[in-house]
Amino acid sequence: MTTKQVLYLTAMFLGKEELLNCPYFTGEETEISSEDKKELEILNRCLNLIISEISTDYLPIYKQKKVTFANKEYNLSDIDENIYQIVKIQDKYNCNVRFKIYDNILSADVKDATVTYTSFAPKCELDGDVENFAGKIHDRVLAYGTAMEYSFISSLYDDATIWESRYKNSLLVLSQKKHNVVMPKRGWF
């Protein structure tokens, strides 16, 4: 999904008709006014806050990287710039290895290993795409969260509580584990 899709829904939810008619959404070749550009940038910052919150608290983005430790140490910034948390380290035999982190250095008693970690979602640009969390999150949920943040920033607390309720309820439904229910076999009594 694109940033434009989420911001369009957000502007629609917030009742910003004048913003919906700006060239950013209509696709016209005219220049966007400075007032509309400012509103779009505020909405984009709110969207980035929501994306960051979801990636750290609700639907983590897992990644893996094979690394070679030198003197039992490895620099964390060489793994990923957006690293949030190290989940586990496994050696070449897939055995878990104990590790410590200090001063941006990952320390473990291993030579070659696979590091599993979570990362922050990439920042959204106005003409870019939005992290969709492996298809688990819909643009509507992101628009609810963006509307909530925008309402809080604009001191519209009554509106913010309504959007917060819709946003949190949507996230709760998404974060619940959905799996197949296995029923016991029928037996003859």
CSV table of C-alpha atoms in Angstrom, one decimal:
chain,number,residue,atom,x,y,z
A,1,MET,CA,0.0,0.0,0.0
A,2,THR,CA,1.1,3.6,-0.6
A,3,THR,CA,1.4,6.5,1.8
A,4,LYS,CA,-1.0,8.4,-0.4
A,5,GLN,CA,-3.7,5.7,0.2
A,6,VAL,CA,-3.4,5.9,4.0
A,7,LEU,CA,-3.2,9.7,4.1
A,8,TYR,CA,-6.3,9.9,1.8
A,9,LEU,CA,-8.3,7.7,4.2
A,10,THR,CA,-7.0,9.7,7.2
A,11,ALA,CA,-8.0,13.0,5.6
A,12,MET,CA,-11.4,11.5,4.8
A,13,PHE,CA,-11.9,10.3,8.4
A,14,LEU,CA,-10.9,13.7,9.7
A,15,GLY,CA,-13.3,15.5,7.4
A,16,LYS,CA,-10.5,17.5,5.6
A,17,GLU,CA,-12.3,18.1,2.3
A,18,GLU,CA,-10.0,21.0,1.3
A,19,LEU,CA,-7.0,18.7,1.7
A,20,LEU,CA,-8.6,16.0,-0.3
A,21,ASN,CA,-8.9,18.4,-3.2
A,22,CYS,CA,-5.2,19.3,-3.2
A,23,PRO,CA,-3.0,18.2,-6.2
A,24,TYR,CA,-1.3,15.5,-4.1
A,25,PHE,CA,-4.6,13.5,-4.0
A,26,THR,CA,-6.2,14.6,-7.3
A,27,GLY,CA,-3.0,14.0,-9.4
A,28,GLU,CA,-3.0,17.4,-11.0
A,29,GLU,CA,0.2,18.9,-12.2
A,30,THR,CA,-0.2,22.2,-10.2
A,31,GLU,CA,1.9,23.1,-7.2
A,32,ILE,CA,0.7,22.1,-3.7
A,33,SER,CA,0.1,25.1,-1.5
A,34,SER,CA,2.3,25.6,1.5
A,35,GLU,CA,-0.6,25.1,3.8
A,36,ASP,CA,-1.6,21.8,2.3
A,37,LYS,CA,2.1,20.7,2.2
A,38,LYS,CA,2.4,21.5,5.9
A,39,GLU,CA,-0.8,19.4,6.7
A,40,LEU,CA,0.5,16.5,4.6
A,41,GLU,CA,3.8,16.6,6.4
A,42,ILE,CA,2.1,16.5,9.8
A,43,LEU,CA,-0.1,13.6,8.7
A,44,ASN,CA,3.0,11.8,7.4
A,45,ARG,CA,4.8,12.3,10.8
A,46,CYS,CA,1.8,10.9,12.5
A,47,LEU,CA,1.8,7.9,10.2
A,48,ASN,CA,5.5,7.3,10.9
A,49,LEU,CA,4.7,7.3,14.7
A,50,ILE,CA,2.0,4.7,14.2
A,51,ILE,CA,4.2,2.5,12.0
A,52,SER,CA,7.0,2.6,14.5
A,53,GLU,CA,4.6,1.7,17.4
A,54,ILE,CA,3.2,-1.2,15.5
A,55,SER,CA,6.6,-2.6,14.5
A,56,THR,CA,7.9,-2.4,18.1
A,57,ASP,CA,4.8,-3.3,20.2
A,58,TYR,CA,2.3,-5.3,18.1
A,59,LEU,CA,3.7,-6.9,14.9
A,60,PRO,CA,7.5,-7.1,15.1
A,61,ILE,CA,9.5,-7.3,11.8
A,62,TYR,CA,11.8,-10.3,12.1
A,63,LYS,CA,15.0,-10.5,10.1
A,64,GLN,CA,18.1,-12.7,10.1
A,65,LYS,CA,21.7,-12.1,9.1
A,66,LYS,CA,24.7,-14.4,9.0
A,67,VAL,CA,27.7,-12.7,10.7
A,68,THR,CA,31.3,-13.6,11.6
A,69,PHE,CA,32.5,-12.5,15.0
A,70,ALA,CA,36.0,-11.1,15.4
A,71,ASN,CA,37.5,-11.6,18.9
A,72,LYS,CA,34.0,-12.6,20.1
A,73,GLU,CA,32.6,-9.2,19.2
A,74,TYR,CA,30.5,-7.7,16.4
A,75,ASN,CA,29.3,-4.1,15.8
A,76,LEU,CA,25.5,-3.8,16.0
A,77,SER,CA,25.4,-1.1,13.3
A,78,ASP,CA,27.0,-3.5,10.9
A,79,ILE,CA,23.9,-5.8,11.3
A,80,ASP,CA,21.2,-3.2,10.5
A,81,GLU,CA,20.8,0.5,11.1
A,82,ASN,CA,17.1,0.0,12.1
A,83,ILE,CA,17.7,-2.8,14.6
A,84,TYR,CA,15.3,-2.8,17.6
A,85,GLN,CA,16.0,-5.9,19.5
A,86,ILE,CA,18.2,-9.1,19.2
A,87,VAL,CA,16.0,-12.1,19.5
A,88,LYS,CA,18.6,-14.9,19.4
A,89,ILE,CA,21.9,-16.0,18.1
A,90,GLN,CA,22.5,-19.5,16.7
A,91,ASP,CA,25.8,-21.1,15.7
A,92,LYS,CA,26.4,-23.1,12.5
A,93,TYR,CA,24.8,-26.1,14.2
A,94,ASN,CA,21.6,-24.2,15.0
A,95,CYS,CA,22.4,-24.2,18.8
A,96,ASN,CA,21.5,-21.1,20.7
A,97,VAL,CA,24.4,-19.0,21.9
A,98,ARG,CA,24.4,-16.7,24.9
A,99,PHE,CA,25.2,-13.0,24.1
A,100,LYS,CA,25.6,-9.6,25.7
A,101,ILE,CA,25.2,-6.1,24.3
A,102,TYR,CA,27.3,-3.2,25.5
A,103,ASP,CA,28.3,0.1,23.8
A,104,ASN,CA,26.7,-0.9,20.5
A,105,ILE,CA,28.9,-4.1,20.5
A,106,LEU,CA,27.4,-7.6,20.4
A,107,SER,CA,29.5,-10.1,22.4
A,108,ALA,CA,29.2,-13.8,22.0
A,109,ASP,CA,31.4,-16.9,22.3
A,110,VAL,CA,31.1,-18.0,18.7
A,111,LYS,CA,32.9,-17.5,15.3
A,112,ASP,CA,30.1,-17.8,12.6
A,113,ALA,CA,26.5,-17.3,13.6
A,114,THR,CA,23.1,-16.3,12.5
A,115,VAL,CA,21.6,-13.3,14.3
A,116,THR,CA,17.8,-13.1,14.5
A,117,TYR,CA,16.5,-9.7,15.4
A,118,THR,CA,13.6,-7.3,15.1
A,119,SER,CA,13.8,-4.0,13.4
A,120,PHE,CA,11.9,-0.7,13.2
A,121,ALA,CA,9.7,-0.2,10.1
A,122,PRO,CA,11.2,2.0,7.5
A,123,LYS,CA,10.1,5.6,7.4
A,124,CYS,CA,7.2,6.5,5.1
A,125,GLU,CA,7.8,9.2,2.5
A,126,LEU,CA,4.9,11.1,0.9
A,127,ASP,CA,5.4,9.5,-2.5
A,128,GLY,CA,6.5,6.1,-1.1
A,129,ASP,CA,5.1,2.9,0.2
A,130,VAL,CA,4.1,1.9,3.8
A,131,GLU,CA,5.2,-1.2,5.6
A,132,ASN,CA,2.3,-3.6,5.4
A,133,PHE,CA,3.6,-6.1,8.0
A,134,ALA,CA,3.4,-9.2,5.7
A,135,GLY,CA,-0.2,-8.3,4.6
A,136,LYS,CA,-1.5,-8.4,8.2
A,137,ILE,CA,-2.4,-4.7,8.5
A,138,HIS,CA,-4.9,-2.8,6.4
A,139,ASP,CA,-4.7,0.8,5.3
A,140,ARG,CA,-7.9,1.5,7.3
A,141,VAL,CA,-6.1,0.5,10.6
A,142,LEU,CA,-3.2,2.8,9.8
A,143,ALA,CA,-5.6,5.6,9.0
A,144,TYR,CA,-7.3,5.2,12.3
A,145,GLY,CA,-4.0,5.4,14.1
A,146,THR,CA,-2.9,8.4,12.1
A,147,ALA,CA,-6.2,10.2,12.8
A,148,MET,CA,-5.7,9.5,16.5
A,149,GLU,CA,-2.2,10.9,16.5
A,150,TYR,CA,-3.3,13.9,14.5
A,151,SER,CA,-6.2,14.6,16.9
A,152,PHE,CA,-3.9,14.4,19.9
A,153,ILE,CA,-1.5,16.8,18.3
A,154,SER,CA,-4.3,19.2,17.4
A,155,SER,CA,-5.7,19.0,21.0
A,156,LEU,CA,-8.9,17.5,19.8
A,157,TYR,CA,-9.1,15.1,22.7
A,158,ASP,CA,-12.7,13.9,22.2
A,159,ASP,CA,-12.0,12.9,18.6
A,160,ALA,CA,-8.7,11.4,19.6
A,161,THR,CA,-10.4,9.0,22.1
A,162,ILE,CA,-12.8,7.9,19.5
A,163,TRP,CA,-10.0,7.2,16.9
A,164,GLU,CA,-7.9,5.6,19.7
A,165,SER,CA,-10.7,3.2,20.5
A,166,ARG,CA,-11.1,2.2,16.8
A,167,TYR,CA,-7.4,1.9,16.3
A,168,LYS,CA,-6.7,-0.2,19.4
A,169,ASN,CA,-9.7,-2.5,18.8
A,170,SER,CA,-8.5,-3.1,15.2
A,171,LEU,CA,-5.0,-3.9,16.4
A,172,LEU,CA,-6.4,-6.2,19.1
A,173,VAL,CA,-8.3,-8.2,16.4
A,174,LEU,CA,-5.2,-8.3,14.2
A,175,SER,CA,-2.8,-9.4,17.0
A,176,GLN,CA,-4.9,-12.3,18.2
A,177,LYS,CA,-3.6,-15.6,17.0
A,178,LYS,CA,-5.7,-17.2,14.3
A,179,HIS,CA,-5.1,-20.8,13.8
A,180,ASN,CA,-6.8,-24.0,12.9
A,181,VAL,CA,-8.9,-25.6,15.6
A,182,VAL,CA,-8.2,-29.3,15.9
A,183,MET,CA,-11.2,-31.2,17.0
A,184,PRO,CA,-10.9,-34.7,18.5
A,185,LYS,CA,-11.9,-37.6,16.3
A,186,ARG,CA,-15.4,-38.9,16.6
A,187,GLY,CA,-15.7,-42.1,18.5
A,188,TRP,CA,-18.3,-44.7,18.9
A,189,PHE,CA,-19.7,-45.1,22.4
